[in-house]
XYZ file of C-alpha atoms in Angstrom:
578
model
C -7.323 1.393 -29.051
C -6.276 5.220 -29.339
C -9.001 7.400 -30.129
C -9.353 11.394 -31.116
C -11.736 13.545 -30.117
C -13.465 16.315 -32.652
C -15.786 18.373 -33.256
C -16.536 22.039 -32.047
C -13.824 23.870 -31.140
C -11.820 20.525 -30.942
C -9.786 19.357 -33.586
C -11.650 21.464 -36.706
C -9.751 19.698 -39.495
C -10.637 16.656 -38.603
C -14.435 17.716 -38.574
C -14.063 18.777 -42.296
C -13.454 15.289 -43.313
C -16.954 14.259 -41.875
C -19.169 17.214 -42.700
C -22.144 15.629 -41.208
C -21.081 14.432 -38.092
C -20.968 16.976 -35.580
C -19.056 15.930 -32.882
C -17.599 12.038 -31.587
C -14.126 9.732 -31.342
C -12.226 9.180 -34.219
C -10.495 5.826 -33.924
C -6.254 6.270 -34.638
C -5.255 3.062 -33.884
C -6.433 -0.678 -32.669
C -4.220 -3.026 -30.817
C -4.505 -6.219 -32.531
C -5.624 -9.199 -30.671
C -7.793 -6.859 -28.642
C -11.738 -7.181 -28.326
C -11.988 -3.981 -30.482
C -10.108 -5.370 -33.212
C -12.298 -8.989 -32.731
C -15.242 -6.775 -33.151
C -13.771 -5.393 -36.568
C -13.106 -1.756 -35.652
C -10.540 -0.309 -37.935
C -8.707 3.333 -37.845
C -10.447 5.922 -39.039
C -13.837 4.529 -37.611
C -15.954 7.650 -36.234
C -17.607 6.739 -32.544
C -21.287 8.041 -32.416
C -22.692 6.140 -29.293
C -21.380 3.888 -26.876
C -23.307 1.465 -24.780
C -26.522 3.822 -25.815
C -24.666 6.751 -25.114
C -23.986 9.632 -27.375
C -20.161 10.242 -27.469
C -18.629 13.502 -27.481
C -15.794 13.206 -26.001
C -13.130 10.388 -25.419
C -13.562 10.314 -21.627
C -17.479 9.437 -22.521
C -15.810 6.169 -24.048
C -13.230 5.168 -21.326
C -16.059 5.894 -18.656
C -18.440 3.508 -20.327
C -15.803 1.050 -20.698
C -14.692 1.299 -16.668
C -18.256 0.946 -16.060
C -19.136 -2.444 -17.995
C -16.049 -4.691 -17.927
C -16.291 -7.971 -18.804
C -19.843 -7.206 -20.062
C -21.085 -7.294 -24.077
C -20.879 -3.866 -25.199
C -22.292 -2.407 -29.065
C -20.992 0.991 -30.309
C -22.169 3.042 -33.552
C -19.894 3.956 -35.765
C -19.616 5.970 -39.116
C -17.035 4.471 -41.591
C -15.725 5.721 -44.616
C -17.614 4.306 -47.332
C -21.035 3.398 -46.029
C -23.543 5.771 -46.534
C -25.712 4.051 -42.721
C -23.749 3.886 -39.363
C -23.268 0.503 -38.297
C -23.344 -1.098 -35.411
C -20.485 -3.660 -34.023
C -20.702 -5.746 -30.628
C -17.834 -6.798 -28.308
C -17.535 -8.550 -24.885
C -14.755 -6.194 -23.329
C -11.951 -7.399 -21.320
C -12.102 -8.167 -18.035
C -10.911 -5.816 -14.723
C -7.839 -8.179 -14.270
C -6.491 -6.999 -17.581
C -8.945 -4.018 -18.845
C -7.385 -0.679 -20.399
C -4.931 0.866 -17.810
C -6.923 3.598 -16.168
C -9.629 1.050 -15.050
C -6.758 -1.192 -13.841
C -5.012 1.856 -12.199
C -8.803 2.688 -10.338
C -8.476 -0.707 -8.966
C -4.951 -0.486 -7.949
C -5.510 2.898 -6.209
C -8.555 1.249 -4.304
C -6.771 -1.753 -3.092
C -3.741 0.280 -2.081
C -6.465 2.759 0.007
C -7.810 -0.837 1.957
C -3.801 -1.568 2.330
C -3.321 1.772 4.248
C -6.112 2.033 5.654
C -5.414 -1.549 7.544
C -2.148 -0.574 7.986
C -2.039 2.964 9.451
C -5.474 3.800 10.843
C -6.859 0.220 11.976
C -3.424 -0.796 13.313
C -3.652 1.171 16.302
C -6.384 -0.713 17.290
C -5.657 -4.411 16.481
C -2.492 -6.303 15.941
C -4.124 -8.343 13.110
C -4.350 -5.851 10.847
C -0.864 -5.389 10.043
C -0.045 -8.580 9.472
C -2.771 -9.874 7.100
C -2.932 -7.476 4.002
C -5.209 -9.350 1.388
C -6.802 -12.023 2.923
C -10.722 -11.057 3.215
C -12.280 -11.982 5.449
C -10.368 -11.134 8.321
C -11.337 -13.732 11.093
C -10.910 -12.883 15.166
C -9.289 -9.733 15.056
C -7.687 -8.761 18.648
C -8.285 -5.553 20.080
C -5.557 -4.065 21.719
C -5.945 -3.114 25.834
C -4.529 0.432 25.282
C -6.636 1.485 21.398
C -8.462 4.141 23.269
C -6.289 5.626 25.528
C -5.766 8.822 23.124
C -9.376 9.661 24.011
C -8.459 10.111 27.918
C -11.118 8.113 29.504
C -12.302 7.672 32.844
C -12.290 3.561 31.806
C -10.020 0.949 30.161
C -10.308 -1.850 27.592
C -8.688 -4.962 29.201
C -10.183 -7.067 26.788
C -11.986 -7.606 22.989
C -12.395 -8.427 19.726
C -13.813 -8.072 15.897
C -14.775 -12.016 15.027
C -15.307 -11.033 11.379
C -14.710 -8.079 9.054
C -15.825 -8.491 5.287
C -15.205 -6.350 2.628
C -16.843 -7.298 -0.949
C -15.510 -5.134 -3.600
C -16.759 -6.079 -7.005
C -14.487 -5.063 -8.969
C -15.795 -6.586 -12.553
C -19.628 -5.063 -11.266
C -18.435 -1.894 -10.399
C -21.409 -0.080 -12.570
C -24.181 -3.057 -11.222
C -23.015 -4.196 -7.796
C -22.754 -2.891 -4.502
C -19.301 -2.376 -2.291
C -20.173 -4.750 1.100
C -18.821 -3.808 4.486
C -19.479 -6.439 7.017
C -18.703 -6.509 10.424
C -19.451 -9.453 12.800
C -18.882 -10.225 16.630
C -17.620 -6.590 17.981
C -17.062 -7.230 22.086
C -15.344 -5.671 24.312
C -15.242 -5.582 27.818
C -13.782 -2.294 30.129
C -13.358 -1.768 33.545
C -12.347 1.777 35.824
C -9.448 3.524 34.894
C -6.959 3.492 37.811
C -3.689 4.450 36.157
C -2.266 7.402 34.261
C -1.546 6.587 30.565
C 1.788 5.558 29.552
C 4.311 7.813 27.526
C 4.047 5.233 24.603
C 0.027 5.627 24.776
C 0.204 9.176 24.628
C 2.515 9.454 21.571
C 0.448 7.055 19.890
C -2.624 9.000 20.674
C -0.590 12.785 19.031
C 0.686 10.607 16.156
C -2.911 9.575 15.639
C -4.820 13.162 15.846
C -1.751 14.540 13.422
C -2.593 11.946 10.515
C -5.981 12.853 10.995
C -5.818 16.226 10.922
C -3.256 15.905 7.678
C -5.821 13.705 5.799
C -8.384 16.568 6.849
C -5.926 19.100 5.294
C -5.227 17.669 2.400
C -8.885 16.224 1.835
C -9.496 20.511 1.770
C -7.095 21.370 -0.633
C -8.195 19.286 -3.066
C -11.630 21.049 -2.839
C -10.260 24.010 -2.885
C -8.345 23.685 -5.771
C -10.388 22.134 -7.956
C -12.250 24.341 -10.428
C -15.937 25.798 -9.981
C -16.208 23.929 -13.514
C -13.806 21.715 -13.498
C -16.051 18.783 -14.739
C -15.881 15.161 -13.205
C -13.127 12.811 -13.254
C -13.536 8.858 -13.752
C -11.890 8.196 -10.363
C -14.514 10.931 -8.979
C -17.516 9.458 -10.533
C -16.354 6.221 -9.397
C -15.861 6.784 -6.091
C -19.591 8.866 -5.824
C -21.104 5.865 -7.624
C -19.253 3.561 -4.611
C -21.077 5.893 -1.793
C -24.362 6.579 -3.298
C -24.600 2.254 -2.910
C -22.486 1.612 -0.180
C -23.932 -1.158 1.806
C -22.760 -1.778 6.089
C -23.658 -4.377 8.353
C -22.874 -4.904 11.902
C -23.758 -8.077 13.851
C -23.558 -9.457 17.158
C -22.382 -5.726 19.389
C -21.578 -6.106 22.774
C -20.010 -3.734 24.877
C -19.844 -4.597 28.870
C -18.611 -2.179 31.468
C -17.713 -4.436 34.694
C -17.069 -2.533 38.366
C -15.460 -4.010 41.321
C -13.955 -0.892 42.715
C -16.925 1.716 43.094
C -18.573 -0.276 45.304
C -16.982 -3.101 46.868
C -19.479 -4.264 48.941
C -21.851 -4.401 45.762
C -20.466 -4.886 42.233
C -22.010 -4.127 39.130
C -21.816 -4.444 35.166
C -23.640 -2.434 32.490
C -23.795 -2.365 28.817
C -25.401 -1.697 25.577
C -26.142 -5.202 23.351
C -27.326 -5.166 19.851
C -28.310 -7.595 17.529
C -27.668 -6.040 13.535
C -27.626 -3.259 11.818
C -27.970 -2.237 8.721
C -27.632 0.772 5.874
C -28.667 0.849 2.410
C -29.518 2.641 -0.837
C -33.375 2.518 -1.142
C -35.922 3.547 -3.594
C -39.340 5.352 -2.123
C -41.178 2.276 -0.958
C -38.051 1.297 0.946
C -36.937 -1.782 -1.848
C -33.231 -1.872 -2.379
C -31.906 -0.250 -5.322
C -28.640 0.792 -7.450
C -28.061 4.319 -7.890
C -26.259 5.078 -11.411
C -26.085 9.137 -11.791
C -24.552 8.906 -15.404
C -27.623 7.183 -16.732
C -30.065 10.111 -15.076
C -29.552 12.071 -12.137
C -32.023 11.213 -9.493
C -34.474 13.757 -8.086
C -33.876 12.136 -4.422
C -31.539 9.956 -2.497
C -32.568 7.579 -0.268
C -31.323 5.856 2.911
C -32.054 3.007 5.295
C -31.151 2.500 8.437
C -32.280 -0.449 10.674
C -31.471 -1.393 14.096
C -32.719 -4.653 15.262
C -33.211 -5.800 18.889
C -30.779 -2.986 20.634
C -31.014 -3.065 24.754
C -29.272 -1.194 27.442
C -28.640 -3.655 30.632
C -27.745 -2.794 34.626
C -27.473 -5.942 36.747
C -25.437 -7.056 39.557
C -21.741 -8.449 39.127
C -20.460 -11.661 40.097
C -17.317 -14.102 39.525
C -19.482 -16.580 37.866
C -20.484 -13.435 35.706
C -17.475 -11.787 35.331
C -16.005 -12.007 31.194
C -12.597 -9.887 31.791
C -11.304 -13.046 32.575
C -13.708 -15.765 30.801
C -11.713 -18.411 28.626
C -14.456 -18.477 25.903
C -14.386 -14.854 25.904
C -16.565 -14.359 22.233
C -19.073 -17.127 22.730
C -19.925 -15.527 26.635
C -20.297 -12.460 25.249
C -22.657 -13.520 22.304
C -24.605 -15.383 24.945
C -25.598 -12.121 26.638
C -26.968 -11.421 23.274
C -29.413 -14.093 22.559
C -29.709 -16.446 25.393
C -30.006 -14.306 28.737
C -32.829 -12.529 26.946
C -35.341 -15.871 27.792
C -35.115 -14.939 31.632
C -38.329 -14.192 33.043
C -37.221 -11.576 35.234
C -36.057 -8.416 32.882
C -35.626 -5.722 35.719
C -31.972 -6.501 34.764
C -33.033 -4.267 31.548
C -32.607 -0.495 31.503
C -34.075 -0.606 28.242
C -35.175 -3.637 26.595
C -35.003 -4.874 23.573
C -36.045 -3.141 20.854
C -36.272 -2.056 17.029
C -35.121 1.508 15.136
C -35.863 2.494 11.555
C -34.463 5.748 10.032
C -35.653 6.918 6.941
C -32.579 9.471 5.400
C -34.019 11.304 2.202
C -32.183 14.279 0.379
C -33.550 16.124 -2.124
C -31.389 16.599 -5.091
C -32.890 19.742 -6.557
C -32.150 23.338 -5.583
C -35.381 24.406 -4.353
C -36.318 23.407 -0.784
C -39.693 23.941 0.972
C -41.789 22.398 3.447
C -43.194 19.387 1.681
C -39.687 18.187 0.236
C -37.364 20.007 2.285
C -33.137 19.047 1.316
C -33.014 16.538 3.925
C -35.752 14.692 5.923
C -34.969 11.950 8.528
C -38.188 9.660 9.499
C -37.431 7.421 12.982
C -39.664 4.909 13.362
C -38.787 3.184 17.618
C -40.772 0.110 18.314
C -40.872 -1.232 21.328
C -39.273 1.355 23.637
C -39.394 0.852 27.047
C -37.513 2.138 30.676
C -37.354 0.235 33.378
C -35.289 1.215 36.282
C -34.789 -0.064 40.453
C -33.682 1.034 42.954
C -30.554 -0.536 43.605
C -29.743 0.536 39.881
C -30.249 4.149 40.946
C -27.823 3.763 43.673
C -25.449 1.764 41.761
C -24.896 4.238 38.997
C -24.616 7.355 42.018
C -21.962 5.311 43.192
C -20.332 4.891 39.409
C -20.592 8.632 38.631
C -19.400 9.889 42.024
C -16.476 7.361 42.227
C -15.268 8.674 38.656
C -15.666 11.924 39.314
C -13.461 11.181 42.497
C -11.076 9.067 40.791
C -10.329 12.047 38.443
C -10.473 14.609 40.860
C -7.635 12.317 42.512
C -5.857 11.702 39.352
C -4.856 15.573 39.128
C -4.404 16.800 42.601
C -2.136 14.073 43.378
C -0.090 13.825 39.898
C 2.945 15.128 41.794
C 2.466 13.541 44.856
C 2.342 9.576 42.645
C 6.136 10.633 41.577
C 7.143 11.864 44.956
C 10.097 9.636 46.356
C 9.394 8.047 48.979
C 13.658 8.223 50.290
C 15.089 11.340 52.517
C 16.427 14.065 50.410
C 19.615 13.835 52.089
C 20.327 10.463 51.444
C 19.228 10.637 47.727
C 19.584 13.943 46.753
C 19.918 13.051 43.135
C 16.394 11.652 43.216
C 14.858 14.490 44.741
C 16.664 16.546 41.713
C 15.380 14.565 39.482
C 12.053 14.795 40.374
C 11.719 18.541 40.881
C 13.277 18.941 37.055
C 10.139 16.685 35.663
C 7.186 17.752 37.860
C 8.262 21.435 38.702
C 10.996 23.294 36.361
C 9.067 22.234 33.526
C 5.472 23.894 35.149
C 7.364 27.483 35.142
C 6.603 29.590 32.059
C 10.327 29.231 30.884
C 9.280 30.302 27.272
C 9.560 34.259 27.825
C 13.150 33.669 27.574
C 15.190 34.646 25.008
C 17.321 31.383 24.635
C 14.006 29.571 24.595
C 12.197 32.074 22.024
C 15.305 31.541 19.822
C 15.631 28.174 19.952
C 11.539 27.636 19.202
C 12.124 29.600 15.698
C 14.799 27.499 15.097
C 13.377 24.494 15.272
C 10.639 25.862 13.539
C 12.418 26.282 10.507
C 14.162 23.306 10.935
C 10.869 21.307 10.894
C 10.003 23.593 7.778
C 13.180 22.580 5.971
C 12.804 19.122 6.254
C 9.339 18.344 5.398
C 9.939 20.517 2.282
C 12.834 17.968 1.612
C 11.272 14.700 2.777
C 7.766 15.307 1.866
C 7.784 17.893 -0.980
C 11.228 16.825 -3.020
C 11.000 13.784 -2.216
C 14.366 13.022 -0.961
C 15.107 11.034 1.275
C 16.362 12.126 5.289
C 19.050 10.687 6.848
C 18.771 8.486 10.550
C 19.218 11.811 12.958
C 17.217 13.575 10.665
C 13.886 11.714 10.646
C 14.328 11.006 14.726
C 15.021 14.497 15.049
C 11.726 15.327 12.960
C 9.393 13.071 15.033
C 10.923 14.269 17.905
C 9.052 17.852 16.952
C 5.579 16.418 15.773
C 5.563 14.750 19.163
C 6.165 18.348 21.245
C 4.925 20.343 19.240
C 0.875 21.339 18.975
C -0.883 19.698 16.341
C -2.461 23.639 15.439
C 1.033 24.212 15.031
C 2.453 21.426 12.806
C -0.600 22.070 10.192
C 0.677 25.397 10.068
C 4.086 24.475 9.665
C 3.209 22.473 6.673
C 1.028 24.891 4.660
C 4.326 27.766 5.358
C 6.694 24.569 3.899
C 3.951 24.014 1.230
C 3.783 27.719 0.107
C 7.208 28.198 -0.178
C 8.041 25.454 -1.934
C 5.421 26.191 -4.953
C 6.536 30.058 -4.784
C 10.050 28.403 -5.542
C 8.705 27.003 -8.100
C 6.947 29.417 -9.730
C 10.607 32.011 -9.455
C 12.251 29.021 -11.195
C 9.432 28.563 -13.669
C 9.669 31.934 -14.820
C 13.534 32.206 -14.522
C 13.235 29.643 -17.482
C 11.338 31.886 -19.692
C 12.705 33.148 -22.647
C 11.751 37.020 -21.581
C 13.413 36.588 -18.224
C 16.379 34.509 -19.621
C 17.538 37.747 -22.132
C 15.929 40.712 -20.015
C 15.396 39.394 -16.336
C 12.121 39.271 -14.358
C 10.253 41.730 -15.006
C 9.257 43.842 -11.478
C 6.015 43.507 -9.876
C 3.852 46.606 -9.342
C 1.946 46.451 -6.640
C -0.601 49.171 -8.052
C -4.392 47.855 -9.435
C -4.503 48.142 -13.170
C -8.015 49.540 -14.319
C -9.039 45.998 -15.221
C -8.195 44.684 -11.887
C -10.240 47.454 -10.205
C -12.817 46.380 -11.780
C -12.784 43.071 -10.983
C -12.358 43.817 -7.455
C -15.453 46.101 -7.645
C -17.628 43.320 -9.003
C -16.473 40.612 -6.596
C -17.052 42.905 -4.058
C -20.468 43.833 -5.004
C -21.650 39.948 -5.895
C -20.517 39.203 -2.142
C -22.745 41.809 -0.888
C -25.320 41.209 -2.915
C -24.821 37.305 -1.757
C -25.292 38.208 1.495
C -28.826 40.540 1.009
C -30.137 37.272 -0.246
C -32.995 36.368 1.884
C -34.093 32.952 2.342
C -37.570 32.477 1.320
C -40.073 31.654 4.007
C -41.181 28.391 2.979
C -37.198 27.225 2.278
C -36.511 24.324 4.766
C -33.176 23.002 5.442
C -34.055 19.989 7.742
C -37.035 18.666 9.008
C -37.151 15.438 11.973
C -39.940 12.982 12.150
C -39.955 10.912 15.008
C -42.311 7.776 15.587
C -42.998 6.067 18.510
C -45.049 2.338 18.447
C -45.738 0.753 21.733
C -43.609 1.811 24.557
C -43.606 2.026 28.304
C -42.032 3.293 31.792
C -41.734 1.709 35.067
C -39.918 2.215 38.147
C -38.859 -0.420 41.283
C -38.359 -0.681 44.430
């Protein structure tokens, strides 16, 4: 069904031919065999309201539409010839096959899951590049090295997701919540002893650079879109997704295990939890679906709960040790429920216990004390802090050995490399070894061959993201290499800058070839820039300058509050062993 939008400004002579309606969706065409033409719409067939919504513009219609699929739906129309608008019902199609743009939203959504799996998650679990579709995904690996970008003092030698859900409904869209679930997160780490590899740290610059590029481009999109600019369907889609996103986590363990701090005494800690929750709420805390195109809510609410979360300290050992343990995800949920029945809980930095946060935001523009713009209300149950003795020592032990280890680590980098043969015997060694520990140390970039060659490659980097990434044409073998090769050396403050120079240039060419193509510059040339104010320019330099400094003389009223913290504490307690 094609439709054309009047009234206004829009379209004025088709608003002549219906003098009494002021504004809607005239109907051009129907596609036949389509639920419109079922329902007995015909061309010519003026759109008043739409799923008891006024229509004034055609967007109105397709956003109602993307909203209800597969749903009954009733319209009011104006036809030529009756005198009443009637009123025609229709069960629209559903998502599989609905009007392009819904199917395109979908599309765009599935492809986001597809990358996401593929790119981001990948670096942490071999499973998630192989399955693409299949939801759930069931026991997903985690890989030993996923968190060596982030330089820690400890290593992962061992875990695993047993269940990640995601429920999009994609015919429900306007009724139905999008479901994250995640079930049976372990993993198990022990001290760091080792320097990470040369593979782990590229992975770990490859990973902050696509971060810091979906940062980038997530702000030029803000930037550029217009003060009034009003909302797209994909926009209003995705809000609608947010405002009633609902996440679950079950079953968390994370276990630290150390055999190397103390030999003579070995130890495990670690942080359990049972579930956890978020959700859109109403005021009394019932779950709710928030739908801004019906009526903008005055406040937003959010729950958070946290049930049965404990911190433990205990001694380590083989018959407890899970590094190693063949029924690695069943052990680990053990810890969880069963080794809370023991008797003796001095084992138990903190014990187990319950969290509730209340997230409000208020909606409005006006902010005070009594409904300030956002409010968080904790509500702990149950908190408790027990600590011994021995646990005291143990973790002086922990702290001291990793801030040894480290201390280690970097006064005897060049030392680990250091052969080990006579330097007359195996002089080529020893060569080696001073060009990859020491020449490279000396500030070498002063020089001019150096300086030189660091613009060049500059602008080589420049000239082949322009051609890759901007027009879209594709690099040869030696090119690409050569291009990763740079991203991996140099800084990522760099490479973001390197793109935004490419990015610039290529829409100022652009623009030169834009206006080359004009009919002005085709018989007379471009006409030269003057770099002088024109009296209408002044003043609209004078008045932005004077609404910035009249922004910032603004004074924020006294009873304006930003942020105000409520924290609740139910029965808790403190004790300390010997």
């Amino acid at each position: 069904m094609q439709m054309i939008q009047f009234g206004g400004n829009v379209l004025p002579e088709i608003s002549k031919l219906y003098p009494d309606v002021p504004q809607g969706v005239v109907v051009k065409s129907v596609t036949p065999g389509s639920p419109a033409a079922a329902a007995g719409i015909l061309p010519g067939d003026v759109i008043l309201e739409f799923a008891g919504t006024k229509i004034s513009s055609v967007k109105d219609v397709v956003s109602a539409l993307g909203f209800n699929v597969g749903r009954k739906m009733c319209m009011k129309l104006v036809r030529e010839g009756n005198s009443k608008p009637l009123t025609l019902c229709f069960i629209t199609r559903d998502a599989s096959d609905a009007y392009s743009n819904a199917a395109t939203q979908r599309s765009t959504y599935s492809q986001g899951v597809k990358w996401l799996k593929q790119s981001s998650l990948r670096s942490y679990s071999p499973n998630w590049g192989s399955t693409l579709t299949g939801y759930p995904l069931i026991l997903c690996k985690l890989k030993p090295n996923a968190l060596a970008e982030l330089n820690l003092p400890i290593q992962v030698v061992k875990g695993s997701i047993g269940k990640v859900h995601v429920l999009v409904p994609w015919n429900q869209l306007g009724s139905a919540s999008v479901q994250i679930t995640l079930e049976g997160i372990y993993g198990v780490a022990i001290p760091n002893s080792e320097l990470p590899s040369q593979e782990e740290i590229l992975m770990g610059v490859r990973n902050r650079l696509e971060r810091a590029e979906l940062i980038r481009q997530h702000q030029q999109q803000n930037a550029s879109a217009a003060a009034g600019e009003e909302e797209t369907f994909f926009s209003r889609l995705t809000s609608r997704i947010l405002d009633n996103l609902v996440i679950t986590i079950r079953d968390f363990h994370l276990r630290y295990e150390d055999t190397t701090s103390n030999p003579t005494s070995p130890f495990t800690c670690g942080i359990i939890m049972e579930s956890f929750t978020i959700e859109t709420t109403d005021a009394n805390e019932k779950k709710i679906f928030v739908d801004r195109s019906q009526a903008a809510p005055t406040k937003t609410y959010k729950v958070a709960k946290l049930k049965k979360l404990a911190v433990y300290w205990d001694k380590l050992s083989s018959s407890t040790v899970l590094q190693k343990s063949k029924d690695f995800e069943n052990d680990m949920r053990n810890v969880i429920y069963s080794d809370f029945g023991q008797k003796d809980r001095r084992w138990l930095l903190v014990p187990p216990c319950s969290l509730t946060v209340r997230f409000t935001k208020n909606e409005s523009l006006f902010f005070t004390k009594e409904s300030p713009k956002y409010r968080i209300q904790a509500t702990v149950e149950n908190l408790s802090f027990h600590l011994s003795r021995e646990q005291y020592e143990e973790m002086l032990f922990m702290y001291k050995a990793l801030t040894r280890r480290m201390a280690v680590e970097a006064h005897f980098w060049y030392n680990r490399h250091r052969p080990f043969l006579s330097i007359s015997n195996y002089s080529i060694v020893w060569w080696d070894y001073a060009v990859r520990f020491h020449s490279k140390k000396k500030k070498l970039r002063f020089r001019w061959s150096v300086v030189r060659k660091m613009a060049r490659d500059r602008k080589m980097y420049i000239a082949l993201y322009k051609q890759h990434h901007l027009q879209k044409n594709a690099l040869k073998m030696e090119q690409v290499s050569f291009m990763q090769k740079l991203e991996d050396s140099f800084p990522l403050e760099l490479i973001i800058r390197l793109r935004e120079i490419a990015e610039q240039q290529f829409e100022a060419a652009k623009s030169s070839s834009q206006s080359n193509q004009s009919w002005y510059g085709y018989f007379f040339g471009d006409e030269e820039k003057s770099d002088v104010l024109t009296d209408e320019g002044k003043a609209d330099l004078k008045k932005a300058f004077e609404e910035t400094v009249a922004l910032e003389e603004v004074s924020i009223p006294d009873d304006c509050s930003i942020l105000v913290v409520e924290l609740e504490l139910r029965k808790g307690e403190s004790g300390l062993f010997s």
